[in-house]
Coordinates of C-alpha atoms in Angstrom, one line a residue:
M1 CA -6.6 0.6 -15.6
K2 CA -6.1 -2.0 -12.9
I3 CA -6.1 -0.8 -9.3
I4 CA -5.5 -2.9 -6.2
N5 CA -6.6 -1.5 -2.8
I6 CA -4.6 -2.9 0.1
M7 CA -6.4 -1.7 3.3
G8 CA -4.5 -2.2 6.5
S9 CA -7.0 -0.8 9.0
P10 CA -8.8 -3.3 11.2
R11 CA -11.8 -0.9 11.0
K12 CA -13.8 -1.2 7.8
N13 CA -15.1 2.4 8.2
G14 CA -12.0 3.9 9.8
A15 CA -10.5 7.1 8.4
S16 CA -7.8 5.5 6.2
S17 CA -10.4 3.0 4.8
R18 CA -12.9 5.7 4.0
I19 CA -10.2 7.8 2.2
A20 CA -9.1 4.7 0.2
R21 CA -12.7 3.9 -0.8
A22 CA -13.2 7.5 -2.0
F23 CA -10.2 6.9 -4.3
T24 CA -11.4 3.5 -5.6
E25 CA -15.0 4.4 -5.9
T26 CA -14.1 7.5 -8.0
A27 CA -11.7 5.4 -10.1
A28 CA -14.4 2.7 -10.6
A29 CA -16.8 5.4 -11.9
Y30 CA -14.2 5.9 -14.7
D31 CA -14.1 2.2 -15.5
A32 CA -11.0 1.2 -13.6
E33 CA -10.9 -2.4 -12.5
I34 CA -10.6 -2.5 -8.6
T35 CA -9.6 -5.4 -6.4
D36 CA -9.9 -4.8 -2.7
Y37 CA -7.7 -6.6 -0.2
P38 CA -8.8 -5.9 3.4
L39 CA -5.8 -7.3 5.3
N40 CA -7.6 -7.6 8.6
S41 CA -9.9 -10.3 7.2
M42 CA -7.1 -12.3 5.5
Q43 CA -5.0 -15.1 6.9
Y44 CA -1.2 -14.6 6.4
R45 CA 2.1 -14.5 8.2
G46 CA 4.7 -11.9 8.2
C47 CA 8.1 -12.4 6.4
Q48 CA 9.8 -15.4 7.8
G49 CA 13.3 -14.2 6.8
C50 CA 13.8 -17.5 4.9
E51 CA 15.2 -15.7 1.8
G52 CA 13.4 -18.3 -0.4
C53 CA 12.3 -15.4 -2.6
H54 CA 16.0 -14.7 -3.4
T55 CA 17.5 -18.2 -3.4
R56 CA 14.7 -20.6 -4.6
A57 CA 12.2 -18.4 -6.4
D58 CA 11.6 -14.9 -7.8
R59 CA 8.5 -14.4 -5.6
C60 CA 7.6 -14.9 -1.9
V61 CA 7.6 -18.7 -1.3
L62 CA 5.0 -18.5 1.5
R63 CA 1.5 -19.6 0.3
D64 CA -1.3 -17.9 2.1
D65 CA -3.9 -15.1 1.6
L66 CA -1.1 -12.6 0.6
T67 CA 0.0 -14.7 -2.4
P68 CA -2.6 -13.2 -4.8
V69 CA -1.9 -9.7 -3.4
L70 CA 1.8 -10.0 -4.0
D71 CA 1.1 -11.4 -7.5
D72 CA -1.4 -8.6 -8.3
L73 CA 1.3 -6.0 -7.6
F74 CA 3.0 -7.1 -10.9
A75 CA -0.2 -6.5 -13.0
A76 CA -1.6 -3.4 -11.2
D77 CA -1.2 0.1 -12.7
V78 CA -2.0 1.8 -9.4
V79 CA -1.6 0.4 -5.9
V80 CA -3.6 2.0 -3.1
L81 CA -2.0 1.3 0.3
S82 CA -3.8 2.6 3.4
S83 CA -3.2 2.3 7.2
P84 CA -3.8 4.0 10.4
I85 CA -0.7 4.9 12.4
Y86 CA -0.5 3.2 15.7
F87 CA 2.4 3.8 18.1
G88 CA 4.5 5.6 15.6
D89 CA 4.2 3.2 12.6
A90 CA 1.6 1.6 10.3
C91 CA -0.7 -0.8 12.0
G92 CA 0.5 -4.4 12.5
Q93 CA -1.7 -5.8 9.7
F94 CA -0.1 -3.4 7.2
K95 CA 3.4 -3.8 8.6
S96 CA 3.2 -7.6 8.3
F97 CA 2.1 -7.3 4.7
F98 CA 4.8 -4.7 3.9
D99 CA 7.5 -6.9 5.3
R100 CA 6.5 -9.5 2.7
T101 CA 7.2 -7.1 -0.1
W102 CA 10.9 -7.8 0.5
S103 CA 10.3 -10.4 -2.2
L104 CA 10.0 -7.6 -4.7
I105 CA 13.6 -6.7 -4.5
Q106 CA 16.4 -8.2 -6.6
T107 CA 19.4 -8.9 -4.4
D108 CA 21.8 -10.6 -6.7
S109 CA 24.8 -8.7 -8.0
A110 CA 23.8 -9.3 -11.6
H111 CA 21.2 -6.5 -11.2
E112 CA 23.3 -3.9 -9.3
E113 CA 23.2 -1.4 -12.1
E114 CA 19.4 -1.8 -12.7
N115 CA 16.5 -0.7 -10.6
G116 CA 16.5 -3.2 -7.7
S117 CA 12.8 -3.9 -8.2
R118 CA 11.3 -7.0 -9.7
L119 CA 8.2 -5.1 -10.6
P120 CA 7.7 -3.7 -14.1
P121 CA 8.2 0.1 -14.2
G122 CA 5.5 2.8 -14.5
K123 CA 3.4 2.0 -11.5
I124 CA 1.8 4.5 -9.1
A125 CA 1.4 4.0 -5.4
V126 CA -1.1 6.0 -3.4
L127 CA -0.1 5.9 0.2
I128 CA -2.9 6.9 2.7
L129 CA -2.1 7.3 6.4
S130 CA -4.2 8.5 9.2
H131 CA -3.5 9.3 12.9
V132 CA -4.8 11.2 15.9
D133 CA -1.6 13.2 16.6
A134 CA -0.7 16.6 15.4
A135 CA 0.1 17.0 11.7
D136 CA 3.9 16.8 12.0
A137 CA 4.0 14.1 14.7
H138 CA 4.7 11.2 12.4
N139 CA 6.4 12.7 9.3
D140 CA 8.9 9.9 9.3
V141 CA 6.2 7.3 8.6
P142 CA 5.1 8.5 5.1
Q143 CA 8.7 9.3 4.3
R144 CA 9.9 5.8 5.2
Y145 CA 7.2 4.0 3.3
A146 CA 7.6 6.3 0.3
M147 CA 11.3 5.6 0.2
Y148 CA 10.6 1.8 0.0
L149 CA 7.9 2.2 -2.6
E150 CA 10.2 4.3 -4.7
L151 CA 12.8 1.6 -4.4
Y152 CA 10.2 -0.8 -5.9
G153 CA 9.9 1.7 -8.8
F154 CA 6.6 3.4 -7.8
E155 CA 5.8 7.0 -8.3
V156 CA 4.4 7.8 -4.9
R157 CA 1.5 10.0 -4.0
I158 CA 0.7 10.6 -0.3
I159 CA -2.5 11.6 1.5
T160 CA -2.3 12.0 5.3
A161 CA -5.1 12.7 7.7
S162 CA -3.9 13.9 11.1
G163 CA -5.3 15.3 14.3
L164 CA -8.3 13.0 14.1
R165 CA -10.6 11.9 16.8
L166 CA -10.4 8.3 18.0
Q167 CA -13.8 7.4 16.7
S168 CA -14.0 5.8 13.2
N169 CA -16.3 8.6 12.0
A170 CA -13.6 11.3 12.3
D171 CA -13.9 14.1 9.8
V172 CA -11.8 13.3 6.8
D173 CA -13.8 15.2 4.2
A174 CA -10.8 17.2 3.0
Q175 CA -8.8 14.0 2.4
I176 CA -11.8 12.2 0.8
T177 CA -12.0 15.1 -1.6
A178 CA -8.3 15.0 -2.3
A179 CA -8.5 11.2 -2.9
A180 CA -11.3 11.5 -5.4
S181 CA -9.5 14.4 -7.1
L182 CA -6.3 12.3 -7.3
A183 CA -8.2 9.3 -8.8
R184 CA -9.7 11.6 -11.5
E185 CA -6.2 13.0 -12.2
L186 CA -4.6 9.6 -12.5
L187 CA -7.3 8.3 -14.8
R188 CA -7.0 11.5 -16.8
A189 CA -10.7 12.2 -16.3
E190 CA -10.3 15.9 -15.2

């Protein structure tokens, strides 16, 4: 099984990063192939609105550190996407990446009756979000990203850690356990 791990947090040991690692480390123990993409250490631009992905090519026409990430989405069986929530949305690193996924959508009328995604079917997205507010403070964020991931054809699983302390060592043991359990479930190891 091929898994890509797209980490939006600027903090390598932040809550969302630790939960994502729990998933990928468990999956690796069951022989999954893992590729990590720590967005904060990559050089890329957000979507330029050029529509080159819909007029000149079937992929994003920008060439930068996101090119292999977007390409790997086509081959991955599972995509782990993690981000802290800052000011009511995913962090900027994640949002800039996610805007570039616009290239995954077919916009021509020839495909209106089909799934609008360019990705092959049968993929799973594991969306991991963390924030310091109360549990129901940002319910719109996972709902919104899940809606787009479903548009791309993903079956979406969500893990949210809320009410956390600002320090990167916030207690996310329950979510780490849930992530490891989900990895075992998806690899049919349980």
